[in-house]
């Protein structure tokens, strides 16, 4: 299999589009003064870096049904809009999870909190940071839809993509609420954890980006269904890999503290399986420790409980099964052959990563 796909060049192109979009937004907000500039600066940080999987799956979903792109610039803007949606979700997610870092930098709420404290302003620095993160996340969410609507596709072609974008937005917000509710209750079986995973991440990470790109290319309902049979299981495998990295990932690679998901109390599929499979005393120790301050020694102990329960091996096996199922579905889809090859490459990149 030989492709002409250059992921690094694609990521650079997406960043250029995002930078140009924020340049325009900054020009619009100039009358608001320096505070607006500070908001734009943090927006630039929020949309910088990352693997750009959502943009890539959108691009190749489009190419799967329309191999010859009519307007490269319009497609690039449409794909980049999904990265703005992703940035919005991360800004809000980091605040809700009380995360200190994102990609090795201070999370948005922490960055604004630090600015408040350094300036010696009145009021509570943490409350200021929270308010700023909520507002920036909301702004990014609105900008994402604006970017897609004004991407450059004719109105009749962009409309199906917008309908799917709205569905994606609703799913990820509702999925996030499911997640915080599960954490608040302090319990989740494997089925519940999989539901959270599916709606908070799997759909909006891969399935919906492919659907949006394909819809912009004029995909038939059969093609959308076929691409969904690839995108949903692959999105689930993608998030399961993320869950493994949230516990066992190298902080220097992930940009997050060791065992970050354990400190945040994430009730993931990995944790649910560990609680089911560990001896009673070990399961009680893991359950009680979730969402509490943990030392490095604590993290090592909890990792060992998860490992010895068999949960890590189970999740690895499920990732492999879901990935195989996704690629098998893609092989049977009525799409362009070159796009199919690239989507297979992207599937491997999304599920076999270390960051």
mmCIF file of C-alpha atoms in Angstrom:
data_model
loop_
_atom_site.group_PDB
_atom_site.id
_atom_site.type_symbol
_atom_site.label_atom_id
_atom_site.label_comp_id
_atom_site.label_asym_id
_atom_site.label_seq_id
_atom_site.Cartn_x
_atom_site.Cartn_y
_atom_site.Cartn_z
ATOM 1 C CA UNK A 1 0.000 0.000 0.000
ATOM 2 C CA UNK A 2 1.484 3.340 -1.090
ATOM 3 C CA UNK A 3 -0.112 6.688 -0.303
ATOM 4 C CA UNK A 4 0.813 10.336 -0.794
ATOM 5 C CA UNK A 5 -0.522 11.283 2.643
ATOM 6 C CA UNK A 6 1.832 13.553 4.596
ATOM 7 C CA UNK A 7 0.459 13.935 8.163
ATOM 8 C CA UNK A 8 3.003 16.586 9.179
ATOM 9 C CA UNK A 9 2.219 18.760 6.167
ATOM 10 C CA UNK A 10 -1.504 18.365 6.861
ATOM 11 C CA UNK A 11 -1.070 19.437 10.492
ATOM 12 C CA UNK A 12 0.864 22.510 9.349
ATOM 13 C CA UNK A 13 -1.899 23.389 6.894
ATOM 14 C CA UNK A 14 -4.562 23.080 9.597
ATOM 15 C CA UNK A 15 -2.552 25.330 11.899
ATOM 16 C CA UNK A 16 -2.210 27.950 9.157
ATOM 17 C CA UNK A 17 -5.982 27.943 8.666
ATOM 18 C CA UNK A 18 -6.589 28.250 12.411
ATOM 19 C CA UNK A 19 -4.089 31.093 12.712
ATOM 20 C CA UNK A 20 -5.742 32.985 9.861
ATOM 21 C CA UNK A 21 -9.183 32.464 11.390
ATOM 22 C CA UNK A 22 -8.039 33.822 14.760
ATOM 23 C CA UNK A 23 -6.345 36.766 13.045
ATOM 24 C CA UNK A 24 -9.763 37.713 11.673
ATOM 25 C CA UNK A 25 -11.450 37.255 15.058
ATOM 26 C CA UNK A 26 -8.809 39.392 16.727
ATOM 27 C CA UNK A 27 -9.403 42.173 14.218
ATOM 28 C CA UNK A 28 -13.127 42.057 15.041
ATOM 29 C CA UNK A 29 -12.468 42.295 18.781
ATOM 30 C CA UNK A 30 -9.936 45.141 18.657
ATOM 31 C CA UNK A 31 -12.509 47.697 19.953
ATOM 32 C CA UNK A 32 -12.745 45.711 23.216
ATOM 33 C CA UNK A 33 -9.147 46.567 24.095
ATOM 34 C CA UNK A 34 -6.329 44.566 25.716
ATOM 35 C CA UNK A 35 -8.561 42.115 27.572
ATOM 36 C CA UNK A 36 -9.893 40.850 24.260
ATOM 37 C CA UNK A 37 -6.309 40.439 23.081
ATOM 38 C CA UNK A 38 -5.602 38.305 26.131
ATOM 39 C CA UNK A 39 -8.616 36.139 25.303
ATOM 40 C CA UNK A 40 -7.438 35.708 21.709
ATOM 41 C CA UNK A 41 -3.925 34.841 22.901
ATOM 42 C CA UNK A 42 -5.312 32.040 25.055
ATOM 43 C CA UNK A 43 -7.506 30.895 22.158
ATOM 44 C CA UNK A 44 -4.354 30.598 20.049
ATOM 45 C CA UNK A 45 -2.798 28.431 22.747
ATOM 46 C CA UNK A 46 -5.931 26.287 22.941
ATOM 47 C CA UNK A 47 -5.919 25.499 19.206
ATOM 48 C CA UNK A 48 -2.160 24.961 18.913
ATOM 49 C CA UNK A 49 -0.561 21.543 18.693
ATOM 50 C CA UNK A 50 -2.235 18.173 18.911
ATOM 51 C CA UNK A 51 -2.519 15.262 16.517
ATOM 52 C CA UNK A 52 -5.285 16.791 14.331
ATOM 53 C CA UNK A 53 -7.076 13.454 14.022
ATOM 54 C CA UNK A 54 -10.495 15.091 13.808
ATOM 55 C CA UNK A 55 -9.449 17.320 10.931
ATOM 56 C CA UNK A 56 -7.750 14.397 9.196
ATOM 57 C CA UNK A 57 -10.744 12.091 9.452
ATOM 58 C CA UNK A 58 -12.983 14.890 8.175
ATOM 59 C CA UNK A 59 -10.668 15.457 5.205
ATOM 60 C CA UNK A 60 -10.497 11.799 4.251
ATOM 61 C CA UNK A 61 -14.192 11.262 4.884
ATOM 62 C CA UNK A 62 -14.723 13.914 2.217
ATOM 63 C CA UNK A 63 -12.161 12.394 -0.131
ATOM 64 C CA UNK A 64 -13.724 8.971 0.386
ATOM 65 C CA UNK A 65 -16.845 10.088 -1.496
ATOM 66 C CA UNK A 66 -15.426 12.956 -3.585
ATOM 67 C CA UNK A 67 -11.824 12.022 -4.505
ATOM 68 C CA UNK A 68 -11.218 15.210 -6.491
ATOM 69 C CA UNK A 69 -11.561 18.171 -4.148
ATOM 70 C CA UNK A 70 -13.364 21.116 -5.725
ATOM 71 C CA UNK A 71 -12.134 23.753 -3.245
ATOM 72 C CA UNK A 72 -9.063 22.937 -1.138
ATOM 73 C CA UNK A 73 -9.405 26.088 0.964
ATOM 74 C CA UNK A 74 -13.048 25.440 1.812
ATOM 75 C CA UNK A 75 -12.312 21.864 2.813
ATOM 76 C CA UNK A 76 -9.353 22.964 4.940
ATOM 77 C CA UNK A 77 -11.534 25.451 6.836
ATOM 78 C CA UNK A 78 -14.253 22.852 7.350
ATOM 79 C CA UNK A 79 -11.757 20.351 8.723
ATOM 80 C CA UNK A 80 -10.134 22.963 10.962
ATOM 81 C CA UNK A 81 -13.536 23.842 12.456
ATOM 82 C CA UNK A 82 -13.521 20.451 14.181
ATOM 83 C CA UNK A 83 -10.241 21.332 15.868
ATOM 84 C CA UNK A 84 -11.887 24.486 17.243
ATOM 85 C CA UNK A 85 -14.727 22.328 18.567
ATOM 86 C CA UNK A 86 -12.123 20.053 20.144
ATOM 87 C CA UNK A 87 -10.327 23.008 21.731
ATOM 88 C CA UNK A 88 -13.621 24.177 23.234
ATOM 89 C CA UNK A 89 -14.236 20.752 24.737
ATOM 90 C CA UNK A 90 -10.714 20.596 26.195
ATOM 91 C CA UNK A 91 -10.935 24.047 27.793
ATOM 92 C CA UNK A 92 -14.190 23.089 29.510
ATOM 93 C CA UNK A 93 -13.035 19.559 30.308
ATOM 94 C CA UNK A 94 -9.831 20.727 31.983
ATOM 95 C CA UNK A 95 -11.790 23.100 34.188
ATOM 96 C CA UNK A 96 -14.391 20.494 35.136
ATOM 97 C CA UNK A 97 -11.650 17.972 35.921
ATOM 98 C CA UNK A 98 -9.551 20.563 37.808
ATOM 99 C CA UNK A 99 -6.603 19.662 35.560
ATOM 100 C CA UNK A 100 -3.492 21.760 35.982
ATOM 101 C CA UNK A 101 -1.902 21.115 32.592
ATOM 102 C CA UNK A 102 -2.712 20.523 28.956
ATOM 103 C CA UNK A 103 -0.012 19.420 26.493
ATOM 104 C CA UNK A 104 2.662 20.356 29.005
ATOM 105 C CA UNK A 105 1.311 23.906 29.503
ATOM 106 C CA UNK A 106 -1.006 25.367 32.132
ATOM 107 C CA UNK A 107 -4.650 24.566 31.475
ATOM 108 C CA UNK A 108 -6.693 27.602 30.426
ATOM 109 C CA UNK A 109 -8.306 28.203 33.819
ATOM 110 C CA UNK A 110 -4.915 27.909 35.512
ATOM 111 C CA UNK A 111 -3.315 30.340 33.061
ATOM 112 C CA UNK A 112 -5.941 33.022 33.713
ATOM 113 C CA UNK A 113 -5.833 32.314 37.438
ATOM 114 C CA UNK A 114 -2.056 32.908 37.396
ATOM 115 C CA UNK A 115 -2.515 36.201 35.498
ATOM 116 C CA UNK A 116 -5.005 37.413 38.113
ATOM 117 C CA UNK A 117 -2.705 36.462 40.969
ATOM 118 C CA UNK A 118 0.386 38.020 39.360
ATOM 119 C CA UNK A 119 -1.470 41.294 38.718
ATOM 120 C CA UNK A 120 -2.727 41.467 42.294
ATOM 121 C CA UNK A 121 -6.306 42.048 41.204
ATOM 122 C CA UNK A 122 -9.298 41.979 43.540
ATOM 123 C CA UNK A 123 -11.390 38.906 44.141
ATOM 124 C CA UNK A 124 -10.643 35.202 43.954
ATOM 125 C CA UNK A 125 -8.029 34.203 41.340
ATOM 126 C CA UNK A 126 -9.534 30.719 41.000
ATOM 127 C CA UNK A 127 -12.996 32.120 40.334
ATOM 128 C CA UNK A 128 -11.551 34.457 37.724
ATOM 129 C CA UNK A 129 -9.780 31.582 36.018
ATOM 130 C CA UNK A 130 -12.973 29.534 36.048
ATOM 131 C CA UNK A 131 -15.012 32.370 34.535
ATOM 132 C CA UNK A 132 -12.426 32.976 31.825
ATOM 133 C CA UNK A 133 -12.261 29.283 30.888
ATOM 134 C CA UNK A 134 -16.048 28.983 30.654
ATOM 135 C CA UNK A 135 -16.251 32.068 28.446
ATOM 136 C CA UNK A 136 -13.362 31.041 26.203
ATOM 137 C CA UNK A 137 -14.789 27.546 25.802
ATOM 138 C CA UNK A 138 -18.164 29.023 24.864
ATOM 139 C CA UNK A 139 -16.534 31.403 22.406
ATOM 140 C CA UNK A 140 -14.596 28.582 20.749
ATOM 141 C CA UNK A 141 -17.757 26.502 20.493
ATOM 142 C CA UNK A 142 -19.537 29.303 18.666
ATOM 143 C CA UNK A 143 -16.547 29.964 16.440
ATOM 144 C CA UNK A 144 -16.356 26.290 15.428
ATOM 145 C CA UNK A 145 -19.849 26.380 13.951
ATOM 146 C CA UNK A 146 -19.196 29.785 12.358
ATOM 147 C CA UNK A 147 -16.039 28.436 10.743
ATOM 148 C CA UNK A 148 -17.864 25.490 9.202
ATOM 149 C CA UNK A 149 -20.844 27.565 8.044
ATOM 150 C CA UNK A 150 -18.552 30.112 6.360
ATOM 151 C CA UNK A 151 -16.000 27.587 5.128
ATOM 152 C CA UNK A 152 -16.743 28.321 1.498
ATOM 153 C CA UNK A 153 -18.935 25.382 0.501
ATOM 154 C CA UNK A 154 -22.169 26.301 -1.308
ATOM 155 C CA UNK A 155 -25.128 26.579 1.066
ATOM 156 C CA UNK A 156 -26.788 23.407 -0.220
ATOM 157 C CA UNK A 157 -23.561 21.433 0.311
ATOM 158 C CA UNK A 158 -22.689 22.811 3.745
ATOM 159 C CA UNK A 159 -26.185 22.242 5.164
ATOM 160 C CA UNK A 160 -25.845 18.430 5.600
ATOM 161 C CA UNK A 161 -22.455 18.942 7.250
ATOM 162 C CA UNK A 162 -23.883 21.521 9.636
ATOM 163 C CA UNK A 163 -26.706 19.184 10.631
ATOM 164 C CA UNK A 164 -24.162 16.518 11.566
ATOM 165 C CA UNK A 165 -21.983 19.097 13.321
ATOM 166 C CA UNK A 166 -24.946 20.095 15.486
ATOM 167 C CA UNK A 167 -25.560 16.440 16.319
ATOM 168 C CA UNK A 168 -21.875 16.019 17.184
ATOM 169 C CA UNK A 169 -21.929 19.097 19.433
ATOM 170 C CA UNK A 170 -25.004 17.868 21.278
ATOM 171 C CA UNK A 171 -23.556 14.389 21.750
ATOM 172 C CA UNK A 172 -20.264 15.571 23.181
ATOM 173 C CA UNK A 173 -21.901 18.012 25.625
ATOM 174 C CA UNK A 174 -24.407 15.402 26.819
ATOM 175 C CA UNK A 175 -21.602 12.840 26.992
ATOM 176 C CA UNK A 176 -19.573 15.201 29.157
ATOM 177 C CA UNK A 177 -22.538 15.528 31.526
ATOM 178 C CA UNK A 178 -22.790 11.747 31.711
ATOM 179 C CA UNK A 179 -19.106 11.679 32.638
ATOM 180 C CA UNK A 180 -19.334 14.215 35.462
ATOM 181 C CA UNK A 181 -22.479 12.519 36.771
ATOM 182 C CA UNK A 182 -20.764 9.128 36.848
ATOM 183 C CA UNK A 183 -17.832 10.643 38.738
ATOM 184 C CA UNK A 184 -20.209 12.327 41.190
ATOM 185 C CA UNK A 185 -21.979 9.041 41.923
ATOM 186 C CA UNK A 186 -18.599 7.360 42.362
ATOM 187 C CA UNK A 187 -19.495 4.195 40.520
ATOM 188 C CA UNK A 188 -19.797 2.916 36.973
ATOM 189 C CA UNK A 189 -20.041 -0.591 35.557
ATOM 190 C CA UNK A 190 -18.409 -1.462 32.256
ATOM 191 C CA UNK A 191 -21.561 -0.788 30.213
ATOM 192 C CA UNK A 192 -22.028 2.662 31.752
ATOM 193 C CA UNK A 193 -18.361 3.501 31.239
ATOM 194 C CA UNK A 194 -18.641 2.452 27.585
ATOM 195 C CA UNK A 195 -21.674 4.699 27.099
ATOM 196 C CA UNK A 196 -19.745 7.665 28.485
ATOM 197 C CA UNK A 197 -16.767 6.791 26.281
ATOM 198 C CA UNK A 198 -18.944 6.518 23.178
ATOM 199 C CA UNK A 199 -20.735 9.836 23.531
ATOM 200 C CA UNK A 200 -18.091 11.953 25.233
ATOM 201 C CA UNK A 201 -15.265 10.989 22.900
ATOM 202 C CA UNK A 202 -15.631 8.156 20.382
ATOM 203 C CA UNK A 203 -18.314 9.740 18.231
ATOM 204 C CA UNK A 204 -16.916 13.246 18.128
ATOM 205 C CA UNK A 205 -13.312 12.122 17.743
ATOM 206 C CA UNK A 206 -13.696 9.953 14.656
ATOM 207 C CA UNK A 207 -17.197 8.927 13.570
ATOM 208 C CA UNK A 208 -18.736 12.407 13.289
ATOM 209 C CA UNK A 209 -15.673 14.046 11.665
ATOM 210 C CA UNK A 210 -15.777 11.372 8.955
ATOM 211 C CA UNK A 211 -19.522 11.842 8.594
ATOM 212 C CA UNK A 212 -19.210 15.634 8.339
ATOM 213 C CA UNK A 213 -16.488 15.440 5.701
ATOM 214 C CA UNK A 214 -18.446 12.876 3.711
ATOM 215 C CA UNK A 215 -21.677 14.866 3.980
ATOM 216 C CA UNK A 216 -19.878 17.920 2.600
ATOM 217 C CA UNK A 217 -18.840 15.726 -0.309
ATOM 218 C CA UNK A 218 -22.396 14.662 -1.086
ATOM 219 C CA UNK A 219 -22.312 11.217 0.531
ATOM 220 C CA UNK A 220 -25.348 8.977 0.181
ATOM 221 C CA UNK A 221 -27.084 7.619 3.289
ATOM 222 C CA UNK A 222 -25.575 4.207 2.512
ATOM 223 C CA UNK A 223 -22.058 5.671 2.394
ATOM 224 C CA UNK A 224 -22.608 7.492 5.681
ATOM 225 C CA UNK A 225 -23.796 4.260 7.275
ATOM 226 C CA UNK A 226 -20.798 2.357 5.904
ATOM 227 C CA UNK A 227 -18.358 4.992 7.147
ATOM 228 C CA UNK A 228 -20.079 4.940 10.533
ATOM 229 C CA UNK A 229 -19.419 1.214 10.812
ATOM 230 C CA UNK A 230 -15.746 2.128 10.501
ATOM 231 C CA UNK A 231 -15.732 5.313 12.548
ATOM 232 C CA UNK A 232 -17.611 4.321 15.698
ATOM 233 C CA UNK A 233 -15.621 1.217 16.695
ATOM 234 C CA UNK A 234 -12.420 3.011 15.745
ATOM 235 C CA UNK A 235 -13.429 5.969 17.935
ATOM 236 C CA UNK A 236 -14.047 3.578 20.817
ATOM 237 C CA UNK A 237 -10.620 2.016 20.327
ATOM 238 C CA UNK A 238 -9.086 5.498 20.153
ATOM 239 C CA UNK A 239 -10.584 6.491 23.509
ATOM 240 C CA UNK A 240 -9.672 3.190 25.150
ATOM 241 C CA UNK A 241 -6.076 3.894 24.125
ATOM 242 C CA UNK A 242 -6.423 7.343 25.663
ATOM 243 C CA UNK A 243 -7.698 5.777 28.879
ATOM 244 C CA UNK A 244 -4.651 3.506 29.035
ATOM 245 C CA UNK A 245 -2.371 6.493 28.501
ATOM 246 C CA UNK A 246 -4.222 8.388 31.241
ATOM 247 C CA UNK A 247 -3.029 5.772 33.723
ATOM 248 C CA UNK A 248 0.118 4.235 32.240
ATOM 249 C CA UNK A 249 1.366 6.981 29.889
ATOM 250 C CA UNK A 250 4.751 8.674 30.188
ATOM 251 C CA UNK A 251 4.203 12.237 31.490
ATOM 252 C CA UNK A 252 6.987 13.569 29.261
ATOM 253 C CA UNK A 253 5.112 12.265 26.218
ATOM 254 C CA UNK A 254 1.514 12.949 27.265
ATOM 255 C CA UNK A 255 2.086 16.363 28.883
ATOM 256 C CA UNK A 256 -0.025 15.203 31.844
ATOM 257 C CA UNK A 257 1.061 14.137 35.351
ATOM 258 C CA UNK A 258 1.597 10.431 36.038
ATOM 259 C CA UNK A 259 -1.686 8.606 36.579
ATOM 260 C CA UNK A 260 -3.670 11.758 35.885
ATOM 261 C CA UNK A 261 -6.952 9.904 35.316
ATOM 262 C CA UNK A 262 -6.595 8.259 38.727
ATOM 263 C CA UNK A 263 -6.078 11.598 40.462
ATOM 264 C CA UNK A 264 -9.109 13.011 38.637
ATOM 265 C CA UNK A 265 -11.210 9.993 39.617
ATOM 266 C CA UNK A 266 -12.095 8.954 36.069
ATOM 267 C CA UNK A 267 -14.521 6.027 36.044
ATOM 268 C CA UNK A 268 -13.255 4.622 32.756
ATOM 269 C CA UNK A 269 -13.738 1.192 31.206
ATOM 270 C CA UNK A 270 -10.220 0.365 32.392
ATOM 271 C CA UNK A 271 -11.111 1.219 35.986
ATOM 272 C CA UNK A 272 -14.468 -0.591 35.824
ATOM 273 C CA UNK A 273 -12.755 -3.747 34.593
ATOM 274 C CA UNK A 274 -10.103 -3.463 37.314
ATOM 275 C CA UNK A 275 -12.730 -3.083 40.036
ATOM 276 C CA UNK A 276 -14.477 -6.195 38.699
ATOM 277 C CA UNK A 277 -11.305 -8.249 38.369
ATOM 278 C CA UNK A 278 -9.199 -7.288 41.377
ATOM 279 C CA UNK A 279 -9.363 -9.092 44.741
ATOM 280 C CA UNK A 280 -11.804 -7.429 47.133
ATOM 281 C CA UNK A 281 -9.224 -5.600 49.249
ATOM 282 C CA UNK A 282 -7.344 -4.327 46.205
ATOM 283 C CA UNK A 283 -10.596 -3.224 44.526
ATOM 284 C CA UNK A 284 -11.620 -1.334 47.658
ATOM 285 C CA UNK A 285 -8.225 0.369 47.792
ATOM 286 C CA UNK A 286 -8.516 1.436 44.130
ATOM 287 C CA UNK A 287 -12.112 2.607 44.544
ATOM 288 C CA UNK A 288 -11.337 4.660 47.653
ATOM 289 C CA UNK A 289 -8.232 6.264 46.108
ATOM 290 C CA UNK A 290 -9.878 7.482 42.897
ATOM 291 C CA UNK A 291 -10.216 11.263 42.804
ATOM 292 C CA UNK A 292 -7.960 11.889 45.803
ATOM 293 C CA UNK A 293 -4.471 13.462 45.955
ATOM 294 C CA UNK A 294 -1.957 10.726 45.116
ATOM 295 C CA UNK A 295 1.776 10.456 45.615
ATOM 296 C CA UNK A 296 3.972 8.793 42.995
ATOM 297 C CA UNK A 297 4.033 5.741 45.250
ATOM 298 C CA UNK A 298 0.227 5.713 45.361
ATOM 299 C CA UNK A 299 0.036 5.910 41.578
ATOM 300 C CA UNK A 300 2.467 3.008 41.257
ATOM 301 C CA UNK A 301 0.372 0.956 43.700
ATOM 302 C CA UNK A 302 -2.873 1.643 41.832
ATOM 303 C CA UNK A 303 -1.246 0.894 38.507
ATOM 304 C CA UNK A 304 -0.137 -2.451 39.897
ATOM 305 C CA UNK A 305 -3.685 -3.244 41.055
ATOM 306 C CA UNK A 306 -5.030 -2.472 37.584
ATOM 307 C CA UNK A 307 -2.280 -4.488 35.889
ATOM 308 C CA UNK A 308 -2.697 -7.508 38.165
ATOM 309 C CA UNK A 309 -6.494 -7.470 37.778
ATOM 310 C CA UNK A 310 -6.046 -8.190 34.074
ATOM 311 C CA UNK A 311 -7.843 -4.978 33.105
ATOM 312 C CA UNK A 312 -4.948 -3.530 31.132
ATOM 313 C CA UNK A 313 -4.610 -6.691 29.040
ATOM 314 C CA UNK A 314 -8.391 -6.810 28.525
ATOM 315 C CA UNK A 315 -8.466 -3.224 27.247
ATOM 316 C CA UNK A 316 -5.536 -3.896 24.911
ATOM 317 C CA UNK A 317 -7.405 -6.898 23.527
ATOM 318 C CA UNK A 318 -10.599 -4.883 23.020
ATOM 319 C CA UNK A 319 -8.644 -2.139 21.233
ATOM 320 C CA UNK A 320 -7.317 -4.749 18.821
ATOM 321 C CA UNK A 321 -10.757 -6.273 18.254
ATOM 322 C CA UNK A 322 -12.448 -2.916 17.672
ATOM 323 C CA UNK A 323 -9.684 -1.786 15.313
ATOM 324 C CA UNK A 324 -9.909 -4.998 13.296
ATOM 325 C CA UNK A 325 -13.701 -4.685 13.119
ATOM 326 C CA UNK A 326 -13.412 -1.068 11.948
ATOM 327 C CA UNK A 327 -10.901 -1.838 9.192
ATOM 328 C CA UNK A 328 -12.955 -4.835 8.070
ATOM 329 C CA UNK A 329 -15.997 -2.571 7.724
ATOM 330 C CA UNK A 330 -13.938 -0.033 5.794
ATOM 331 C CA UNK A 331 -12.758 -2.713 3.356
ATOM 332 C CA UNK A 332 -16.394 -3.371 2.443
ATOM 333 C CA UNK A 333 -17.385 0.293 2.070
ATOM 334 C CA UNK A 334 -18.260 1.822 -1.294
ATOM 335 C CA UNK A 335 -15.591 4.548 -1.257
ATOM 336 C CA UNK A 336 -12.497 5.735 -3.126
ATOM 337 C CA UNK A 337 -9.581 3.291 -2.914
ATOM 338 C CA UNK A 338 -6.904 5.880 -2.139
ATOM 339 C CA UNK A 339 -8.993 7.347 0.657
ATOM 340 C CA UNK A 340 -9.556 3.840 1.994
ATOM 341 C CA UNK A 341 -5.788 3.269 2.170
ATOM 342 C CA UNK A 342 -5.195 6.525 4.020
ATOM 343 C CA UNK A 343 -8.036 5.854 6.456
ATOM 344 C CA UNK A 344 -6.423 2.501 7.282
ATOM 345 C CA UNK A 345 -3.182 4.370 8.038
ATOM 346 C CA UNK A 346 -5.054 6.845 10.206
ATOM 347 C CA UNK A 347 -6.748 4.003 12.057
ATOM 348 C CA UNK A 348 -3.380 2.570 13.034
ATOM 349 C CA UNK A 349 -2.052 5.996 14.041
ATOM 350 C CA UNK A 350 -5.102 6.669 16.226
ATOM 351 C CA UNK A 351 -5.020 3.397 18.126
ATOM 352 C CA UNK A 352 -1.329 2.507 18.355
ATOM 353 C CA UNK A 353 -0.019 5.802 19.679
ATOM 354 C CA UNK A 354 1.970 6.577 22.829
ATOM 355 C CA UNK A 355 0.719 10.191 23.255
#
